[in-house]
PDB file of C-alpha atoms in Angstrom:
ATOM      1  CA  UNK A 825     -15.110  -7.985  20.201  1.00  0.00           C
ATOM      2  CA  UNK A 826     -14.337  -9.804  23.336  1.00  0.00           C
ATOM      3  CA  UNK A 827     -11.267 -12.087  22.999  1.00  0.00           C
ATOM      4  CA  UNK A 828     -11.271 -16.244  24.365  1.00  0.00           C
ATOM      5  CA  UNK A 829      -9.057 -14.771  27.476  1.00  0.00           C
ATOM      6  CA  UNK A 830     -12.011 -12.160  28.142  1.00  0.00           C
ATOM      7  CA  UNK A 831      -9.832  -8.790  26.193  1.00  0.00           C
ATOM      8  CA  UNK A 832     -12.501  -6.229  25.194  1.00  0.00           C
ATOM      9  CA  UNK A 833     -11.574  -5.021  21.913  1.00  0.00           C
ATOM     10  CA  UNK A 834     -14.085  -1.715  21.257  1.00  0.00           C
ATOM     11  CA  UNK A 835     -12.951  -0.847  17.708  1.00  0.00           C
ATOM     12  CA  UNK A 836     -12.812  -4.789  16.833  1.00  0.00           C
ATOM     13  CA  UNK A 837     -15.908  -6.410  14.742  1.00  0.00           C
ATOM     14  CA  UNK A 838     -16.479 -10.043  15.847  1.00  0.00           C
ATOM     15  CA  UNK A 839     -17.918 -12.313  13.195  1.00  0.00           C
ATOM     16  CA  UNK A 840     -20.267 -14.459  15.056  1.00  0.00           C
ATOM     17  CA  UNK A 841     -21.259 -16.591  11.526  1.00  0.00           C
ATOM     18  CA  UNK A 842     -19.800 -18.326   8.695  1.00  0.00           C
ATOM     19  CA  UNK A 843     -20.665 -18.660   5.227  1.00  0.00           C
ATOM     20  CA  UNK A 844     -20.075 -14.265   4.866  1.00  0.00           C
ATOM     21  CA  UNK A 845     -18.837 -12.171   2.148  1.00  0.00           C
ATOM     22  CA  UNK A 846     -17.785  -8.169   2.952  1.00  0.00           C
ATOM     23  CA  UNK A 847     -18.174  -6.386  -0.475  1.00  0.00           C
ATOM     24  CA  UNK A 848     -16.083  -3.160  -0.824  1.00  0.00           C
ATOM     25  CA  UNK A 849     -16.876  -1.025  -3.599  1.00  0.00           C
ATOM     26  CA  UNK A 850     -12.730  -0.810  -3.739  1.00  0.00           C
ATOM     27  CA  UNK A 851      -9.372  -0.015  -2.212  1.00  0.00           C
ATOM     28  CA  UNK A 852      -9.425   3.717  -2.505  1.00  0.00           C
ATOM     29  CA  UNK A 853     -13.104   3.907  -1.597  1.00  0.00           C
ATOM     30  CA  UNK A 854     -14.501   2.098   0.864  1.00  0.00           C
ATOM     31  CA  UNK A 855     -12.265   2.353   4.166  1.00  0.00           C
ATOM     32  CA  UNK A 856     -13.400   0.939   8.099  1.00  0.00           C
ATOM     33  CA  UNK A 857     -12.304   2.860  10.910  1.00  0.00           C
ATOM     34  CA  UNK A 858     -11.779  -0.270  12.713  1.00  0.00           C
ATOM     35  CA  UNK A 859     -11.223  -4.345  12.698  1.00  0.00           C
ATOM     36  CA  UNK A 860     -12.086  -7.269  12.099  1.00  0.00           C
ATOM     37  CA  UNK A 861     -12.092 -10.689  14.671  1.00  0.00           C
ATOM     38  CA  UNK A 862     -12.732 -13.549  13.214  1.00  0.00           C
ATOM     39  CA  UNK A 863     -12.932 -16.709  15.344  1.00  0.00           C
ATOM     40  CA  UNK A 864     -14.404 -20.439  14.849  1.00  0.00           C
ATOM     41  CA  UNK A 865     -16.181 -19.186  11.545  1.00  0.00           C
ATOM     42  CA  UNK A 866     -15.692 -20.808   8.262  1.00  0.00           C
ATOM     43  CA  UNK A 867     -15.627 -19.223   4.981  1.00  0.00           C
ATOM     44  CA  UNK A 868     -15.372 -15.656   5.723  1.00  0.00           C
ATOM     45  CA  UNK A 869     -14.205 -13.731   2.558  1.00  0.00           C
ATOM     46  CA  UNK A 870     -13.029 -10.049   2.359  1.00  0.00           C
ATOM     47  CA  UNK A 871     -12.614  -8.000  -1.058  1.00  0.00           C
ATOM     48  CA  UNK A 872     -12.347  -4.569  -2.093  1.00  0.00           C
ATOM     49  CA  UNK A 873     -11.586  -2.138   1.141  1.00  0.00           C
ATOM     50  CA  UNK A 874      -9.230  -0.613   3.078  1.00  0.00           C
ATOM     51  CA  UNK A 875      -8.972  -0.981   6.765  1.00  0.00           C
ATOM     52  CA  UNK A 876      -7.585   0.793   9.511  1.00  0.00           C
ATOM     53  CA  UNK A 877      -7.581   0.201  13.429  1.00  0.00           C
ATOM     54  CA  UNK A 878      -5.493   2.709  15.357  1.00  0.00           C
ATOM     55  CA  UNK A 879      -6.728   1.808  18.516  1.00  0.00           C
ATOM     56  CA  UNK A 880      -3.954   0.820  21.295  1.00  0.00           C
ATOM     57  CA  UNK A 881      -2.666  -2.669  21.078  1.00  0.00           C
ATOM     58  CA  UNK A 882      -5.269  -3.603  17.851  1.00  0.00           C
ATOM     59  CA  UNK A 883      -5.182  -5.523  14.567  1.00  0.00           C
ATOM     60  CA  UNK A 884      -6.829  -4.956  11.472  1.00  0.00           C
ATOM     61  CA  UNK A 885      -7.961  -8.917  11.294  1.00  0.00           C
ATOM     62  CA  UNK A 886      -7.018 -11.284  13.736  1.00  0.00           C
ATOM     63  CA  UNK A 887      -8.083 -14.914  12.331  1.00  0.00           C
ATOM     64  CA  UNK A 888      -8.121 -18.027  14.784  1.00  0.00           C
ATOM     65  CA  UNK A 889      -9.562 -21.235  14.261  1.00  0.00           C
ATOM     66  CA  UNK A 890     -11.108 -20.068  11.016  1.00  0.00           C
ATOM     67  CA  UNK A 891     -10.679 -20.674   7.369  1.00  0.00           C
ATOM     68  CA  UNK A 892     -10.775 -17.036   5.461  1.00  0.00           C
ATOM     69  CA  UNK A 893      -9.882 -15.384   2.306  1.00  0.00           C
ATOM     70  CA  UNK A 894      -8.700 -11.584   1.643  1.00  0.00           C
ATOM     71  CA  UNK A 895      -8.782 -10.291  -1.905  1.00  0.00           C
ATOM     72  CA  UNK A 896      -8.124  -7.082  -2.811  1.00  0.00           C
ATOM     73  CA  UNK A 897      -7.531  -5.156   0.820  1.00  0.00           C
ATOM     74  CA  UNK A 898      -5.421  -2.736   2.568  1.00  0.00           C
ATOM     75  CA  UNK A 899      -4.627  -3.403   5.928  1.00  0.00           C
ATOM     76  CA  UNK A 900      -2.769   0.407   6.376  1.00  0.00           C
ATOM     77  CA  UNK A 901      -2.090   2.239   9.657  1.00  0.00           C
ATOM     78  CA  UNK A 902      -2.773  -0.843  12.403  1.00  0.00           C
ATOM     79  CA  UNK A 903      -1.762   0.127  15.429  1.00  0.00           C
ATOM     80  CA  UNK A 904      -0.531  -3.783  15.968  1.00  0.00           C
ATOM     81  CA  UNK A 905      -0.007  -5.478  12.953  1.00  0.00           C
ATOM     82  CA  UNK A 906      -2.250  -5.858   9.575  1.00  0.00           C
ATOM     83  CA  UNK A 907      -2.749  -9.232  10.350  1.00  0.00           C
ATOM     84  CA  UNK A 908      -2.611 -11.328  13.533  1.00  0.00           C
ATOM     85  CA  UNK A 909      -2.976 -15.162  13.924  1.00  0.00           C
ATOM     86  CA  UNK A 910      -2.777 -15.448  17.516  1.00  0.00           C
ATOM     87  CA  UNK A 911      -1.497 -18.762  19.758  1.00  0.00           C
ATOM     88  CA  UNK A 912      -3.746 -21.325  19.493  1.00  0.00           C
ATOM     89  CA  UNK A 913      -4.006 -25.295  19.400  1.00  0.00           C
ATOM     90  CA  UNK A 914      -7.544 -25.987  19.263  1.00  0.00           C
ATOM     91  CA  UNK A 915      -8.366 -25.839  15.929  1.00  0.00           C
ATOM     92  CA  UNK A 916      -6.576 -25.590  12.405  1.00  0.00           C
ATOM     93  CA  UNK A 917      -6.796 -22.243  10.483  1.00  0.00           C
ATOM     94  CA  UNK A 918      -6.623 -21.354   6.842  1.00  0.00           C
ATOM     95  CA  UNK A 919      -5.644 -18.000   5.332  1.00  0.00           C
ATOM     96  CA  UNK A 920      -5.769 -16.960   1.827  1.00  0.00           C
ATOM     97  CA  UNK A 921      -4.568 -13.568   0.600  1.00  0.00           C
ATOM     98  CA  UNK A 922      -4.626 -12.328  -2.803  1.00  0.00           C
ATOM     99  CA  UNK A 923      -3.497  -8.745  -3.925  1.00  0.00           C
ATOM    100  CA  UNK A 924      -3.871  -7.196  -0.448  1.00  0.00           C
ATOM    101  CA  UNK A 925      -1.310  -4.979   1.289  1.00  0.00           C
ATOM    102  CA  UNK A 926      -0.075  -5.028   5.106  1.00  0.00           C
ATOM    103  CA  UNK A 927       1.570  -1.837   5.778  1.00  0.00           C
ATOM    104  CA  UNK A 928       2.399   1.229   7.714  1.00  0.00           C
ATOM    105  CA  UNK A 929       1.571  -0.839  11.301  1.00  0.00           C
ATOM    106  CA  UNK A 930       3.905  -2.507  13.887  1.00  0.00           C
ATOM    107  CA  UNK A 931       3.955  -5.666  11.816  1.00  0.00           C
ATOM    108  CA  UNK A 932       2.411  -6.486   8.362  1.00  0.00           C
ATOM    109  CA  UNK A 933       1.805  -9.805   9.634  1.00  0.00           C
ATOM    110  CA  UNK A 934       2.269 -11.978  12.528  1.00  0.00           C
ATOM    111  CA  UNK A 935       1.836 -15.637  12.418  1.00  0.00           C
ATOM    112  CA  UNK A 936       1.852 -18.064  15.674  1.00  0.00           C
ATOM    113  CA  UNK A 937       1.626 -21.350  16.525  1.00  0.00           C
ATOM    114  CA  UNK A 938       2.343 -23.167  19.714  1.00  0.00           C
ATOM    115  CA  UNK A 939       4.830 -26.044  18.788  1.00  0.00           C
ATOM    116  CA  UNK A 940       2.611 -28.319  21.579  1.00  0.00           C
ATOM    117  CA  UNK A 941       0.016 -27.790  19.509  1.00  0.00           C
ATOM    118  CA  UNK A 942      -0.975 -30.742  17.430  1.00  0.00           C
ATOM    119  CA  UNK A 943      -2.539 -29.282  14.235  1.00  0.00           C
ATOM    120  CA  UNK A 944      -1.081 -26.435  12.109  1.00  0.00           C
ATOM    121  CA  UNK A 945      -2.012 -24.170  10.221  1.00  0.00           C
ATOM    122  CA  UNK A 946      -1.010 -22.553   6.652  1.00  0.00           C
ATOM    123  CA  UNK A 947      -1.139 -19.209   4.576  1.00  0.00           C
ATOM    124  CA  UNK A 948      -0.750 -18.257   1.219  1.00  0.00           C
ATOM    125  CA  UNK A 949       0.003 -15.143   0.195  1.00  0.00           C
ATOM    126  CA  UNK A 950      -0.256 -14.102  -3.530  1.00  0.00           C
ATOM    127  CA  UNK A 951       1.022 -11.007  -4.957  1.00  0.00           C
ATOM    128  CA  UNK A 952       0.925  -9.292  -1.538  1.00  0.00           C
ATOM    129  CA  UNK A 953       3.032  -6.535  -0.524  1.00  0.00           C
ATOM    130  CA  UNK A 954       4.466  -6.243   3.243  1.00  0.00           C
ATOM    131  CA  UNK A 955       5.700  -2.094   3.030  1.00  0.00           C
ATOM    132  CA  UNK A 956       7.079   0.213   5.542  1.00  0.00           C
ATOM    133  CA  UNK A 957       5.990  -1.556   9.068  1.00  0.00           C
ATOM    134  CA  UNK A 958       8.052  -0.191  12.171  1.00  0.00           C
ATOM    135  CA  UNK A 959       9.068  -3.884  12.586  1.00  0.00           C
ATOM    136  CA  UNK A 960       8.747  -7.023  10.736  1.00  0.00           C
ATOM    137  CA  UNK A 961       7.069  -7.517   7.348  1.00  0.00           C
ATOM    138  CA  UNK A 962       6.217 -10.831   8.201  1.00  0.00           C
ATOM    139  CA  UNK A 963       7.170 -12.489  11.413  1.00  0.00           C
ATOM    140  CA  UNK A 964       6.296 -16.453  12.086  1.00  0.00           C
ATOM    141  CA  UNK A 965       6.367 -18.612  14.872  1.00  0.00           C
ATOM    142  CA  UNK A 966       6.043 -22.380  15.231  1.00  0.00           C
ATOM    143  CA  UNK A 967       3.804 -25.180  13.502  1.00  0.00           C
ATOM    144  CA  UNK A 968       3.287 -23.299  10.425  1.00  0.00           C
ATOM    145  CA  UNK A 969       3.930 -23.087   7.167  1.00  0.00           C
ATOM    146  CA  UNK A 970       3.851 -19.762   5.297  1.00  0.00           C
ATOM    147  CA  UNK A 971       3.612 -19.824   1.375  1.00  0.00           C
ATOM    148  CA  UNK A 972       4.277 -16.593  -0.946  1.00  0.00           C
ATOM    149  CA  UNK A 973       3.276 -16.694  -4.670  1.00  0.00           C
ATOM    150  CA  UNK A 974       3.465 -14.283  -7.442  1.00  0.00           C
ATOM    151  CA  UNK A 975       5.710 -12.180  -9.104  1.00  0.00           C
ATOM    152  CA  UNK A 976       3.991  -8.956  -7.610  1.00  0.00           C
ATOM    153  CA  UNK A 977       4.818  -9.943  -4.216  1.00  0.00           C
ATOM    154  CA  UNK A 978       7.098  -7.397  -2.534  1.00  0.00           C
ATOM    155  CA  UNK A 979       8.110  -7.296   1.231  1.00  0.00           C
ATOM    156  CA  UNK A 980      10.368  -3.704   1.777  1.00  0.00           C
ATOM    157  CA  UNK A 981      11.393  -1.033   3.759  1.00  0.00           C
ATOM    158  CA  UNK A 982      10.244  -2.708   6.880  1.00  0.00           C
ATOM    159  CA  UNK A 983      12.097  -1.264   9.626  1.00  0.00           C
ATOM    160  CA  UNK A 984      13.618  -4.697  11.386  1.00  0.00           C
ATOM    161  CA  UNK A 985      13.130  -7.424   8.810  1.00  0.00           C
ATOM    162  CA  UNK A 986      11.716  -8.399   5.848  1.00  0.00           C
ATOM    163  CA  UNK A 987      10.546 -11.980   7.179  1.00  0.00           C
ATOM    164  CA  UNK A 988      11.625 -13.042  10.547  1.00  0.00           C
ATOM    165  CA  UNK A 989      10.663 -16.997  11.299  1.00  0.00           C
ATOM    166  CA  UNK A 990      11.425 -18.852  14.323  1.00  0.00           C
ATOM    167  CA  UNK A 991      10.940 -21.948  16.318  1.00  0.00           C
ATOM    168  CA  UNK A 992      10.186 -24.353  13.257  1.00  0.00           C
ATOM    169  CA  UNK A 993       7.819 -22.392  10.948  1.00  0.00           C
ATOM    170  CA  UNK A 994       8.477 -22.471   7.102  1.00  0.00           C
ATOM    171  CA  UNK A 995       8.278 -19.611   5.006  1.00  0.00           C
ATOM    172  CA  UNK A 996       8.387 -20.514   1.063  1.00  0.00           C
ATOM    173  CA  UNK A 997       8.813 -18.566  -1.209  1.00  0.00           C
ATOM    174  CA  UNK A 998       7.331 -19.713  -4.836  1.00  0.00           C
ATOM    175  CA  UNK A 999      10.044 -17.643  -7.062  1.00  0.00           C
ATOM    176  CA  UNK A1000      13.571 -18.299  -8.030  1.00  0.00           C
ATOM    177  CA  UNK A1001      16.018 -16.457  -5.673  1.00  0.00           C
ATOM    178  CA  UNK A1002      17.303 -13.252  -8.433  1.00  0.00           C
ATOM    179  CA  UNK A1003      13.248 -12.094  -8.012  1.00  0.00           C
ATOM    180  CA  UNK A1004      13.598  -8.666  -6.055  1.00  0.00           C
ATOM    181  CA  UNK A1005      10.952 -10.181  -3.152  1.00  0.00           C
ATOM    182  CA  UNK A1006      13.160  -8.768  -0.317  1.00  0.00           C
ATOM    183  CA  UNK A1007      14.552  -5.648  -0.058  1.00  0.00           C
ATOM    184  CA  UNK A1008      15.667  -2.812   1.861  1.00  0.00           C
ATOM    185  CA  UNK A1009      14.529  -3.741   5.090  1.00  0.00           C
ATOM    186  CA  UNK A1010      16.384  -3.371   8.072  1.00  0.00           C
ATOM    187  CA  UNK A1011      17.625  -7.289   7.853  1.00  0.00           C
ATOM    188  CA  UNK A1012      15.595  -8.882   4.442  1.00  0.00           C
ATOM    189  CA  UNK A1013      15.483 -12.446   5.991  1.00  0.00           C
ATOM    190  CA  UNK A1014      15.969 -13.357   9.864  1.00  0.00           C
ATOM    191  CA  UNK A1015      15.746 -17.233  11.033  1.00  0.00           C
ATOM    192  CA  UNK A1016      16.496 -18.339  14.675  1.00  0.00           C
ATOM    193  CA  UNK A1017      15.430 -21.692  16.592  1.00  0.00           C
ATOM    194  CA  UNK A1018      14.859 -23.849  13.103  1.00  0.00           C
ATOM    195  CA  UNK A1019      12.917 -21.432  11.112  1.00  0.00           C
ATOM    196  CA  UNK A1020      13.678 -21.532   7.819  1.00  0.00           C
ATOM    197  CA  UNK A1021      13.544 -19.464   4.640  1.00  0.00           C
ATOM    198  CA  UNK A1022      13.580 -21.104   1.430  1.00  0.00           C
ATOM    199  CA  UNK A1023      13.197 -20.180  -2.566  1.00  0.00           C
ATOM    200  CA  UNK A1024      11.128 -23.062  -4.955  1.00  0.00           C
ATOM    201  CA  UNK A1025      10.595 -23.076  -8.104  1.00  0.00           C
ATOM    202  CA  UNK A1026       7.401 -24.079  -9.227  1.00  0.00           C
TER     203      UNK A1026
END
């Protein structure tokens, strides 16, 4: 994959189409040596696998201006983070997550958005678990909103913090505040520049 700012990427898969399922035949079976770039498609969908991208600097997905939905995946061993949504204000991007795991890599995920930028983006993350990154479980950054679901969902043992957001993005989390969501991490919940942290009940 060759990034919008000309970054070769030689362990990175681009998806050059929407409308594209990846069928694993499951977590402890099917594993890529590698990542996944996905940028301008629509409906790319993800299920069943295990994914690992060592290389210097790399992700195991990086999502931008793309709508796309994980289900069942282990983002283990990134050299970067499990996930990356990257700076960008030229299109509005969707994530959906459902039983996957972001772990063992710099960050679990990292989520950015320009503040200048005038669309935003959103992801929702149900029964995930965000284990044992050198870092951040999950660290976001300005226009976006961040929603975790499910009574499965654990972030831990992440070496800075738990969830870090800054600079105006929302992180909510859909389960009363006594759920054990957060916990030893280096700091379980970090906010800075109007980021903001917050416990609903649905």
């Amino acid at each position: 994959w060759i990034n919008p700012r000309g970054r070769v990427y030689p362990t990175t898969l681009g998806i050059t189409c929407s409308n594209i399922t990846f069928v694993g035949t499951g977590k402890d079976k099917t594993t890529i040596l590698g990542g996944f770039s996905v940028y301008n498609q629509k409906n790319i969908t993800f299920t069943q696998m295990t994914v690992i991208n060592t290389t210097d600097s790399c992700s195991g997905i990086s999502i931008e201006n793309a709508q796309v939905e994980l289900m069942d995946v282990v983002f283990n061993n990134c050299s970067h983070a499990g996930l990356i949504i990257p700076h960008s204000s030229s299109s509005e991007t969707t994530v959906v997550a459902k039983r996957c795991k972001f772990a063992n890599s710099e960050y679990g995920a990292v989520l950015r958005r320009l503040r200048s930028s005038p669309l935003s983006f959103s992801a929702k993350f149900s029964n995930c678990l965000f284990q044992g990154n050198t870092y951040d479980g999950i660290r976001v950054s300005g226009k976006a909103t961040i929603h975790l679901h499910g009574e499965a969902t654990k972030i831990d043992t992440n070496g800075n913090n738990g969830i870090f957001a800054q600079v105006h993005a929302k992180v909510i989390i859909h389960l009363p505040s006594h759920h054990n969501t957060l916990y030893n991490n280096g700091r379980d919940r970090k906010t800075e520049t109007g980021g903001t942290i917050t416990n609903v009940e649905d």
